[in-house]
């Protein structure tokens, strides 16, 4: 199976997933969108109301903000892959629970293994906790971190670039918006 078919079959699995109770409240699951051969993958938190309606990631207000950031980094939305830690919307957009993150873990893990991106852009503290098991986003944002881990019988090394969540930029342009822009400018200059 090529990368595109593998991602498609993962998406089918995600749409049928009942591994945690969030499936009961979903209109549509949100597997993720973009290029199966992307060099850059962006990982957010969880679908919101608009994402749940459309079945695509970052299509609401935070998505518009993210689109602007992608433009700053000179990145085409169709050429990256965008997804979330959690594939179904938590009620009232609350933070995903630990058990939900654990139940959803295999999907993101498999998507990353299939795409095998050169860089994973970590959007916000929930993705930071899930991907790097770190809490202090203020200390890590704007930085690239490399992590080696054992997967599928071999060691893999992954590169992560950390920034704040687009919603933070919307909520507080002075505190977070400028920092996110700076981070995406940095991303633009990275050789991948
Ligand atoms: N926030 C996220 O973290 N992901 C989305 O897809 C939309 C909003």
Tab-separated table of N, CA, C and O in Angstrom, residues 129-179:
chain	number	residue	atom	x	y	z
A	129	UNK	N	2.295	17.782	25.397
A	129	UNK	CA	2.245	16.726	26.418
A	129	UNK	C	2.202	15.354	25.746
A	129	UNK	O	2.910	14.431	26.126
A	130	UNK	N	1.366	15.252	24.733
A	130	UNK	CA	1.177	13.964	24.059
A	130	UNK	C	2.437	13.517	23.305
A	130	UNK	O	2.809	12.347	23.353
A	131	UNK	N	3.075	14.463	22.611
A	131	UNK	CA	4.183	14.057	21.731
A	131	UNK	C	5.535	14.051	22.434
A	131	UNK	O	6.399	13.255	22.101
A	132	UNK	N	5.718	14.953	23.381
A	132	UNK	CA	7.040	15.043	24.021
A	132	UNK	C	6.988	14.867	25.535
A	132	UNK	O	8.010	14.950	26.211
A	133	UNK	N	5.786	14.645	26.045
A	133	UNK	CA	5.580	14.474	27.484
A	133	UNK	C	6.168	15.634	28.302
A	133	UNK	O	6.798	15.437	29.335
A	134	UNK	N	5.994	16.838	27.770
A	134	UNK	CA	6.494	18.034	28.473
A	134	UNK	C	5.325	18.954	28.783
A	134	UNK	O	4.325	18.977	28.053
A	135	UNK	N	5.497	19.745	29.853
A	135	UNK	CA	4.416	20.636	30.284
A	135	UNK	C	4.696	22.112	30.017
A	135	UNK	O	3.778	22.895	29.867
A	136	UNK	N	5.977	22.483	29.995
A	136	UNK	CA	6.285	23.918	29.994
A	136	UNK	C	6.441	24.480	28.586
A	136	UNK	O	7.562	24.655	28.088
A	137	UNK	N	5.322	24.808	27.985
A	137	UNK	CA	5.365	25.267	26.593
A	137	UNK	C	6.094	26.608	26.467
A	137	UNK	O	6.775	26.851	25.478
A	138	UNK	N	5.993	27.444	27.486
A	138	UNK	CA	6.656	28.749	27.442
A	138	UNK	C	8.166	28.624	27.270
A	138	UNK	O	8.801	29.469	26.648
A	139	UNK	N	8.730	27.551	27.823
A	139	UNK	CA	10.188	27.356	27.727
A	139	UNK	C	10.588	26.715	26.405
A	139	UNK	O	11.735	26.796	25.987
A	140	UNK	N	9.651	26.039	25.773
A	140	UNK	CA	10.003	25.256	24.577
A	140	UNK	C	9.575	25.889	23.266
A	140	UNK	O	10.063	25.523	22.200
A	141	UNK	N	8.665	26.835	23.309
A	141	UNK	CA	8.151	27.396	22.054
A	141	UNK	C	9.266	28.104	21.263
A	141	UNK	O	10.176	28.692	21.836
A	142	UNK	N	9.168	27.900	19.955
A	142	UNK	CA	10.207	28.477	19.095
A	142	UNK	C	11.432	27.584	18.996
A	142	UNK	O	12.382	27.920	18.304
A	143	UNK	N	11.397	26.463	19.714
A	143	UNK	CA	12.576	25.573	19.718
A	143	UNK	C	12.290	24.285	18.944
A	143	UNK	O	11.148	23.847	18.830
A	144	UNK	N	13.376	23.690	18.456
A	144	UNK	CA	13.283	22.382	17.806
A	144	UNK	C	13.846	21.346	18.760
A	144	UNK	O	14.888	21.558	19.370
A	145	UNK	N	13.133	20.251	18.887
A	145	UNK	CA	13.559	19.192	19.796
A	145	UNK	C	13.632	17.899	19.000
A	145	UNK	O	12.746	17.617	18.189
A	146	UNK	N	14.679	17.130	19.215
A	146	UNK	CA	14.788	15.844	18.534
A	146	UNK	C	14.580	14.736	19.564
A	146	UNK	O	15.095	14.810	20.679
A	147	UNK	N	13.797	13.747	19.177
A	147	UNK	CA	13.522	12.659	20.123
A	147	UNK	C	13.704	11.324	19.419
A	147	UNK	O	13.205	11.118	18.318
A	148	UNK	N	14.431	10.434	20.082
A	148	UNK	CA	14.609	9.085	19.525
A	148	UNK	C	13.706	8.143	20.298
A	148	UNK	O	13.629	8.229	21.522
A	149	UNK	N	13.014	7.274	19.589
A	149	UNK	CA	12.220	6.278	20.298
A	149	UNK	C	12.140	4.989	19.496
A	149	UNK	O	12.478	4.956	18.317
A	150	UNK	N	11.679	3.948	20.189
A	150	UNK	CA	11.617	2.624	19.586
A	150	UNK	C	10.217	2.404	19.047
A	150	UNK	O	9.242	2.562	19.770
A	151	UNK	N	10.113	2.100	17.761
A	151	UNK	CA	8.786	1.865	17.201
A	151	UNK	C	8.880	0.818	16.103
A	151	UNK	O	9.776	0.882	15.258
A	152	UNK	N	7.951	-0.098	16.115
A	152	UNK	CA	7.888	-1.123	15.064
A	152	UNK	C	9.217	-1.860	14.902
A	152	UNK	O	9.662	-2.101	13.774
A	153	UNK	N	9.863	-2.158	16.012
A	153	UNK	CA	11.101	-2.937	15.970
A	153	UNK	C	12.345	-2.161	15.598
A	153	UNK	O	13.391	-2.741	15.367
A	154	UNK	N	12.230	-0.818	15.483
A	154	UNK	CA	13.463	-0.065	15.174
A	154	UNK	C	13.463	1.315	15.847
A	154	UNK	O	12.401	1.825	16.230
A	155	UNK	N	14.667	1.875	15.943
A	155	UNK	CA	14.775	3.216	16.509
A	155	UNK	C	14.458	4.253	15.441
A	155	UNK	O	14.940	4.151	14.316
A	156	UNK	N	13.623	5.209	15.797
A	156	UNK	CA	13.351	6.313	14.871
A	156	UNK	C	13.695	7.614	15.578
A	156	UNK	O	13.546	7.737	16.794
A	157	UNK	N	14.134	8.568	14.775
A	157	UNK	CA	14.426	9.867	15.345
A	157	UNK	C	13.451	10.866	14.733
A	157	UNK	O	13.287	10.910	13.516
A	158	UNK	N	12.801	11.616	15.569
A	158	UNK	CA	11.833	12.603	15.060
A	158	UNK	C	12.200	14.002	15.535
A	158	UNK	O	12.681	14.190	16.645
A	159	UNK	N	11.910	14.973	14.656
A	159	UNK	CA	12.172	16.374	14.980
A	159	UNK	C	10.853	17.077	15.204
A	159	UNK	O	9.924	16.936	14.384
A	160	UNK	N	10.792	17.846	16.279
A	160	UNK	CA	9.564	18.571	16.614
A	160	UNK	C	9.883	20.057	16.739
A	160	UNK	O	10.920	20.427	17.298
A	161	UNK	N	8.971	20.885	16.244
A	161	UNK	CA	9.103	22.332	16.423
A	161	UNK	C	7.870	22.792	17.201
A	161	UNK	O	6.730	22.513	16.804
A	162	UNK	N	8.120	23.479	18.281
A	162	UNK	CA	7.018	23.783	19.215
A	162	UNK	C	6.558	25.232	19.118
A	162	UNK	O	7.369	26.155	19.106
A	163	UNK	N	5.239	25.393	19.069
A	163	UNK	CA	4.682	26.742	19.150
A	163	UNK	C	3.360	26.700	19.930
A	163	UNK	O	2.871	25.623	20.282
A	164	UNK	N	2.826	27.881	20.199
A	164	UNK	CA	1.549	27.930	20.916
A	164	UNK	C	0.406	27.510	19.999
A	164	UNK	O	0.524	27.536	18.772
A	165	UNK	N	-0.716	27.173	20.593
A	165	UNK	CA	-1.904	26.793	19.825
A	165	UNK	C	-2.497	28.029	19.136
A	165	UNK	O	-2.541	29.108	19.739
A	166	UNK	N	-2.962	27.892	17.882
A	166	UNK	CA	-3.573	29.039	17.191
A	166	UNK	C	-4.687	29.727	17.989
A	166	UNK	O	-4.832	30.953	17.898
A	167	UNK	N	-5.438	28.989	18.767
A	167	UNK	CA	-6.506	29.616	19.581
A	167	UNK	C	-5.924	30.604	20.583
A	167	UNK	O	-6.552	31.609	20.914
A	168	UNK	N	-4.732	30.313	21.085
A	168	UNK	CA	-4.075	31.227	22.023
A	168	UNK	C	-3.746	32.539	21.307
A	168	UNK	O	-3.890	33.625	21.867
A	169	UNK	N	-3.322	32.413	20.065
A	169	UNK	CA	-3.015	33.600	19.265
A	169	UNK	C	-4.246	34.454	19.014
A	169	UNK	O	-4.165	35.682	18.976
A	170	UNK	N	-5.378	33.783	18.855
A	170	UNK	CA	-6.639	34.497	18.625
A	170	UNK	C	-7.106	35.180	19.904
A	170	UNK	O	-7.553	36.320	19.906
A	171	UNK	N	-7.001	34.422	20.988
A	171	UNK	CA	-7.497	34.882	22.288
A	171	UNK	C	-6.666	36.043	22.802
A	171	UNK	O	-7.175	36.996	23.368
A	172	UNK	N	-5.375	35.953	22.585
A	172	UNK	CA	-4.496	36.948	23.156
A	172	UNK	C	-3.385	37.329	22.165
A	172	UNK	O	-2.257	36.855	22.255
A	173	UNK	N	-3.760	38.196	21.205
A	173	UNK	CA	-2.787	38.538	20.149
A	173	UNK	C	-1.498	39.132	20.707
A	173	UNK	O	-0.410	38.842	20.194
A	174	UNK	N	-1.597	39.933	21.789
A	174	UNK	CA	-0.378	40.573	22.329
A	174	UNK	C	0.525	39.528	22.960
A	174	UNK	O	1.730	39.514	22.739
A	175	UNK	N	-0.094	38.661	23.778
A	175	UNK	CA	0.721	37.713	24.533
A	175	UNK	C	1.233	36.561	23.650
A	175	UNK	O	2.377	36.137	23.782
A	176	UNK	N	0.362	36.039	22.788
A	176	UNK	CA	0.739	34.841	22.031
A	176	UNK	C	0.829	35.028	20.515
A	176	UNK	O	1.612	34.361	19.850
A	177	UNK	N	-0.006	35.915	19.978
A	177	UNK	CA	-0.079	36.069	18.519
A	177	UNK	C	1.275	36.401	17.902
A	177	UNK	O	1.698	35.767	16.928
A	178	UNK	N	1.971	37.371	18.480
A	178	UNK	CA	3.276	37.796	17.960
A	178	UNK	C	4.290	36.668	18.037
A	178	UNK	O	5.082	36.464	17.115
A	179	UNK	N	4.227	35.935	19.138
A	179	UNK	CA	5.176	34.829	19.332
A	179	UNK	C	4.937	33.750	18.275
A	179	UNK	O	5.887	33.197	17.708
